[in-house]
Short mmCIF file of C-alpha atoms in Angstrom, two decimals:
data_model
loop_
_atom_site.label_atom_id
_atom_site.label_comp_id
_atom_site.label_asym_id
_atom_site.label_seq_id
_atom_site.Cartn_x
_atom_site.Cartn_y
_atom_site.Cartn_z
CA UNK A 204 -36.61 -18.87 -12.47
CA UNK A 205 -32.96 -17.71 -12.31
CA UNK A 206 -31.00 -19.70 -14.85
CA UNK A 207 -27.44 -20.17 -13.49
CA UNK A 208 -24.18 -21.67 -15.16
CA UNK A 209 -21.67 -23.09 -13.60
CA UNK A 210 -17.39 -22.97 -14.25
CA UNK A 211 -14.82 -24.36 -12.24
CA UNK A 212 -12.04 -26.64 -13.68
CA UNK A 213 -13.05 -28.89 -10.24
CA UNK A 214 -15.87 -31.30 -11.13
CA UNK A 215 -16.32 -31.87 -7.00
CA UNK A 216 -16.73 -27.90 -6.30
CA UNK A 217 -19.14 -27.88 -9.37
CA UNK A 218 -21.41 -30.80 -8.03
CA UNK A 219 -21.61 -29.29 -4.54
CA UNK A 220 -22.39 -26.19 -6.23
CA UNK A 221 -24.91 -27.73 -8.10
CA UNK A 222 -26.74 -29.50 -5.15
CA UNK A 223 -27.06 -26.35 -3.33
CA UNK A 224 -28.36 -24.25 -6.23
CA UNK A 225 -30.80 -26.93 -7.53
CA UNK A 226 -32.42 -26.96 -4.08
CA UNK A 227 -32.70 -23.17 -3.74
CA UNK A 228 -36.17 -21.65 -4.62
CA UNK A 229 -36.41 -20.01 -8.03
CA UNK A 230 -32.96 -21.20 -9.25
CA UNK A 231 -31.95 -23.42 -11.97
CA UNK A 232 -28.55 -24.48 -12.71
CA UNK A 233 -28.83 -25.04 -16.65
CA UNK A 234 -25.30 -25.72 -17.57
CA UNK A 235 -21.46 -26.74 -16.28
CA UNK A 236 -18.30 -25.49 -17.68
CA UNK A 237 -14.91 -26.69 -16.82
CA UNK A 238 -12.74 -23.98 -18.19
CA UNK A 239 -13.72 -20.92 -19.82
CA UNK A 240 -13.71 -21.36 -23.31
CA UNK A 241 -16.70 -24.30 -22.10
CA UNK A 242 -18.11 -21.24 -20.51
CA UNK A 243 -18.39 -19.32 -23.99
CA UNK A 244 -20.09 -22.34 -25.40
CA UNK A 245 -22.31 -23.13 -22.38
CA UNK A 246 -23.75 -19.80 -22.48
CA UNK A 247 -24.66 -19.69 -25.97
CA UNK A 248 -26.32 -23.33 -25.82
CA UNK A 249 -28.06 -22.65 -21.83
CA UNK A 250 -28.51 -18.54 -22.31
CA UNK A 251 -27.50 -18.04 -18.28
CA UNK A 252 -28.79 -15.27 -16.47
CA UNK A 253 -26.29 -16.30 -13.91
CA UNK A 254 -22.61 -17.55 -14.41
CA UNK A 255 -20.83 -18.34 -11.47
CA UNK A 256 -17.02 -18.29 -12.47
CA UNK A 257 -13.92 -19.37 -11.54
CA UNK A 258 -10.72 -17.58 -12.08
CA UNK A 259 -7.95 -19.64 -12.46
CA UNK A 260 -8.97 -22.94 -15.19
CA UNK A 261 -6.76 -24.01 -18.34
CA UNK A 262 -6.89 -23.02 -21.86
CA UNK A 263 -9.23 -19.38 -21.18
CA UNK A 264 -9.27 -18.03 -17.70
CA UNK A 265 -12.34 -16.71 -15.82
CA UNK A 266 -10.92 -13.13 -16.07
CA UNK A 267 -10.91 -13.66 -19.63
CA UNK A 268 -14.15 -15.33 -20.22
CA UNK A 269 -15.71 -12.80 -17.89
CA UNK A 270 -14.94 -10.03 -19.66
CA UNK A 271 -15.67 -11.77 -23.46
CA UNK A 272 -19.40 -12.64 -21.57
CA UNK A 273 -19.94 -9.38 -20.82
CA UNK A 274 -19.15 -7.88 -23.60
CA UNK A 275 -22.23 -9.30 -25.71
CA UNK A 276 -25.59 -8.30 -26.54
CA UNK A 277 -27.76 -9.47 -23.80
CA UNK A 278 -25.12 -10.71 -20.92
CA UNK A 279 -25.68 -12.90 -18.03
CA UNK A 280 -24.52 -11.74 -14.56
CA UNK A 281 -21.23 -12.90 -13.51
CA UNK A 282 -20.14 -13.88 -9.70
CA UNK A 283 -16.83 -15.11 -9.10
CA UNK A 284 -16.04 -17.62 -7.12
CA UNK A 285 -12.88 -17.83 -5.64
CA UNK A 286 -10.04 -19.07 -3.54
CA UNK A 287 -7.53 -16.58 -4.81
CA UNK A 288 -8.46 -12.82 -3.22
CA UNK A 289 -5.62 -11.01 -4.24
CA UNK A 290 -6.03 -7.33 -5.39
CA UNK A 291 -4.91 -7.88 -8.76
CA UNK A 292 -7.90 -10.60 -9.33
CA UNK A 293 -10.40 -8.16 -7.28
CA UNK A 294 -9.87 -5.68 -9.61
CA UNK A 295 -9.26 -7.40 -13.07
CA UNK A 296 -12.68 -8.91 -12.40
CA UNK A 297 -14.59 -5.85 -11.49
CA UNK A 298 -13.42 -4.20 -14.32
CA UNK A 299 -14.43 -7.00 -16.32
CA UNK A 300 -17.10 -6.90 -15.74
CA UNK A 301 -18.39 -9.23 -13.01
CA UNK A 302 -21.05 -8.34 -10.67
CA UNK A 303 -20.01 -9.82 -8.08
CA UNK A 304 -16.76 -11.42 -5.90
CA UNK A 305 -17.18 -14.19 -3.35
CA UNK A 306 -14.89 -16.34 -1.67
CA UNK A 307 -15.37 -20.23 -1.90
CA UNK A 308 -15.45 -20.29 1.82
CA UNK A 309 -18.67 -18.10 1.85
CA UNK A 310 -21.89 -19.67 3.56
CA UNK A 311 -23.83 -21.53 0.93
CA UNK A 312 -27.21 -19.30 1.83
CA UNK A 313 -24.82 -16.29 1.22
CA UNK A 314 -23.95 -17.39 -2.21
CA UNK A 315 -27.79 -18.33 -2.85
CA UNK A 316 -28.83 -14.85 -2.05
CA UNK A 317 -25.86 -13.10 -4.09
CA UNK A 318 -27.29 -15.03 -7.06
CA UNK A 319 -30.67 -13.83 -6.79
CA UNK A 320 -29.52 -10.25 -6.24
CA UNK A 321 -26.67 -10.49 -8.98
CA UNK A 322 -29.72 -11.59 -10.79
CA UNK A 323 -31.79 -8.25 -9.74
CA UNK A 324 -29.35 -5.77 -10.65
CA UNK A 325 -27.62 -5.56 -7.55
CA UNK A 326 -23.97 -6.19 -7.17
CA UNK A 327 -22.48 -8.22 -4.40
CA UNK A 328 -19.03 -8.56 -2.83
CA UNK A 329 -18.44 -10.53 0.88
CA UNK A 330 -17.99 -8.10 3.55
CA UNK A 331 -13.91 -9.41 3.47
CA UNK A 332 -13.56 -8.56 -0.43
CA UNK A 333 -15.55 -4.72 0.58
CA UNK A 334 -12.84 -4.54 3.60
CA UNK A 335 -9.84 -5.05 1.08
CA UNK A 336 -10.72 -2.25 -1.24
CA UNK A 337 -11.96 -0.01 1.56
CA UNK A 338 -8.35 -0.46 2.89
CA UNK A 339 -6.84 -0.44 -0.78
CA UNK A 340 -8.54 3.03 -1.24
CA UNK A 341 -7.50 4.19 2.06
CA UNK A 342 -3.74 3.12 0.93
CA UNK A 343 -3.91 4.49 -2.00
CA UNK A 344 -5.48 7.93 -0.69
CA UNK A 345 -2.71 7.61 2.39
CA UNK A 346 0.29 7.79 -0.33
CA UNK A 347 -1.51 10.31 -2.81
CA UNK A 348 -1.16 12.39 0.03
CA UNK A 349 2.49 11.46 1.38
CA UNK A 350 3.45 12.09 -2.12
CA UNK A 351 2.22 15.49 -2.44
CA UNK A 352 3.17 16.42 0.43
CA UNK A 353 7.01 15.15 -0.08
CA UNK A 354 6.94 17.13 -3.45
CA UNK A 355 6.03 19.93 -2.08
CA UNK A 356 9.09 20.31 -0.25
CA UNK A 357 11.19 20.58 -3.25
CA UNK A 358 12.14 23.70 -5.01
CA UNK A 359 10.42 24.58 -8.18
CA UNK A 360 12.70 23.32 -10.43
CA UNK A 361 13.41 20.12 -8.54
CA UNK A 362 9.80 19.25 -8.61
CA UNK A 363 9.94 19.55 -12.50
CA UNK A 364 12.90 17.28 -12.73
CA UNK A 365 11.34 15.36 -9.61
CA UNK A 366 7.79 14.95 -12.62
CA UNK A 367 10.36 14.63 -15.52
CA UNK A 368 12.18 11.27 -14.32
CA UNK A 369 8.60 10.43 -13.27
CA UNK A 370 7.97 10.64 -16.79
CA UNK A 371 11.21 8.20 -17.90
CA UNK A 372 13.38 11.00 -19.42
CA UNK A 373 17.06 11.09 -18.93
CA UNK A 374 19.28 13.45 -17.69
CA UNK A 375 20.06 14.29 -21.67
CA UNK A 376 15.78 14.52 -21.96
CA UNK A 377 15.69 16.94 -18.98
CA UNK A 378 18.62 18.90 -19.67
CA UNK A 379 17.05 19.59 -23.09
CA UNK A 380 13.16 20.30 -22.01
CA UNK A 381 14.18 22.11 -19.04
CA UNK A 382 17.35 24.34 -20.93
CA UNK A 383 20.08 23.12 -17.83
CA UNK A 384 23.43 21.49 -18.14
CA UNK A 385 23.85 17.85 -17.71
CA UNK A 386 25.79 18.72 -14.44
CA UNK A 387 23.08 20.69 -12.77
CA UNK A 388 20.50 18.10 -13.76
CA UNK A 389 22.64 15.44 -11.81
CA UNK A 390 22.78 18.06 -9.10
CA UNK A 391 18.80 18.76 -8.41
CA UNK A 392 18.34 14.87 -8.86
CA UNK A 393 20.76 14.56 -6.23
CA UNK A 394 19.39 17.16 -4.38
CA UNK A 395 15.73 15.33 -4.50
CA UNK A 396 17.28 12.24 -3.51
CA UNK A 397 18.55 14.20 0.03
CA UNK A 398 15.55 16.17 0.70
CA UNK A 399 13.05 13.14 0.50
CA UNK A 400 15.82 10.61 1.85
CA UNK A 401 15.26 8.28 -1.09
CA UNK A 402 17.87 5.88 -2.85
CA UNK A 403 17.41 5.82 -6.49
CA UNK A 404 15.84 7.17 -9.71
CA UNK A 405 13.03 4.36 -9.49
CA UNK A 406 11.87 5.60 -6.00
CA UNK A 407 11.18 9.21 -7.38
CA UNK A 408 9.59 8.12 -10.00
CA UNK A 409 6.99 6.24 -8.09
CA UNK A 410 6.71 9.14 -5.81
CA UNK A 411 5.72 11.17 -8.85
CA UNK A 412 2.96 8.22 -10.30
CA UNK A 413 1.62 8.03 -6.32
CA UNK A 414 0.88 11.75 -6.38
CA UNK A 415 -0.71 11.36 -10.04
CA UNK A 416 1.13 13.57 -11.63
CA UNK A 417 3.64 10.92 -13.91
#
């Protein structure tokens, strides 16, 4: 029997929730939270193998909770539950260690079956959470690439300026690492700017971070 807890700051979601669980084969829902901190308390009282979590709840936040869960002993599984798909909350959950990410729109067999895989060992996101980072990895692989490629049009001792102000050193910084006047530091910055028809400082910068090397 899978032992399941549930959190969500909205007693109606966490009685539909309940119905649907309780009448799934080989689950139990042993406990209700309403915020995370009752999540903490639930678990050590109910010992979940299961938590299905919310993210956003007063006074500790499932992001929070999730990562203070998994960070014990012997933890239960986490799935959150969501409305809110940004990336930021994708991410910040993964890496805290959830084992899953569902949307509160998903089919309720769909969330019955990512509890008893969760359960298994095997993580679970919905096919639109897998589409985001698939497309977030393509992005980010898209400007890693732009990025090198724009620095690589630069002369070799624009591209270490270019890395320095990626690094947030001043002109006075640069002109001392790099053994140039003041004057001819302005002059390669403004130099980058023209080649890779950018506006400001902040833009080279984030060229440098995008091709990982600030």
């Amino acid at each position: 029997m899978i032992r399941v807890l549930l959190v969500d700051d909205d007693a109606l979601v966490r009685a539909g929730l309940s119905m649907m669980l309780d009448g799934a084969a080989g689950i139990a829902v042993v406990g209700e939270a309403a915020d995370g901190q009752e999540a903490i308390t639930a678990t050590d009282a109910h010992a979940p193998d299961v938590v299905l979590m919310d993210l956003r709840m007063p006074r500790l936040d499932g992001i929070t909770a999730t990562r203070r869960l998994r960070a014990r002993a012997r933890p239960p599984e986490v799935i959150v539950l969501t409305t809110f798909d940004t990336d930021e909350n994708i991410l910040h959950a993964l890496r805290a260690g959830a084992s899953g990410f569902l949307l509160k729109d998903t089919p309720p067999p769909q969330i019955v079956e990512a509890v008893t895989r969760v359960a298994a060992g095997d993580p679970i996101l919905s096919p639109r959470i897998t589409r985001r980072l698939m497309e977030r990895t393509v992005a980010q692989a898209g400007a890693y690439e732009r990025a090198r490629a724009a620095l690589a049009a630069l002369t070799p001792r624009e591209y270490e300026v270019a890395l320095s102000i990626g690094r947030g050193r001043t002109n006075a910084d640069i002109s001392a690492e790099l053994a140039m006047g003041i004057t001819t530091v302005k002059a390669h910055v403004s130099n980058i700017l023209t080649k890779l028809d950018l506006d400001n400082r902040t833009q080279i910068a984030l060229l440098a971070h995008d091709a990982g090397l600030a």
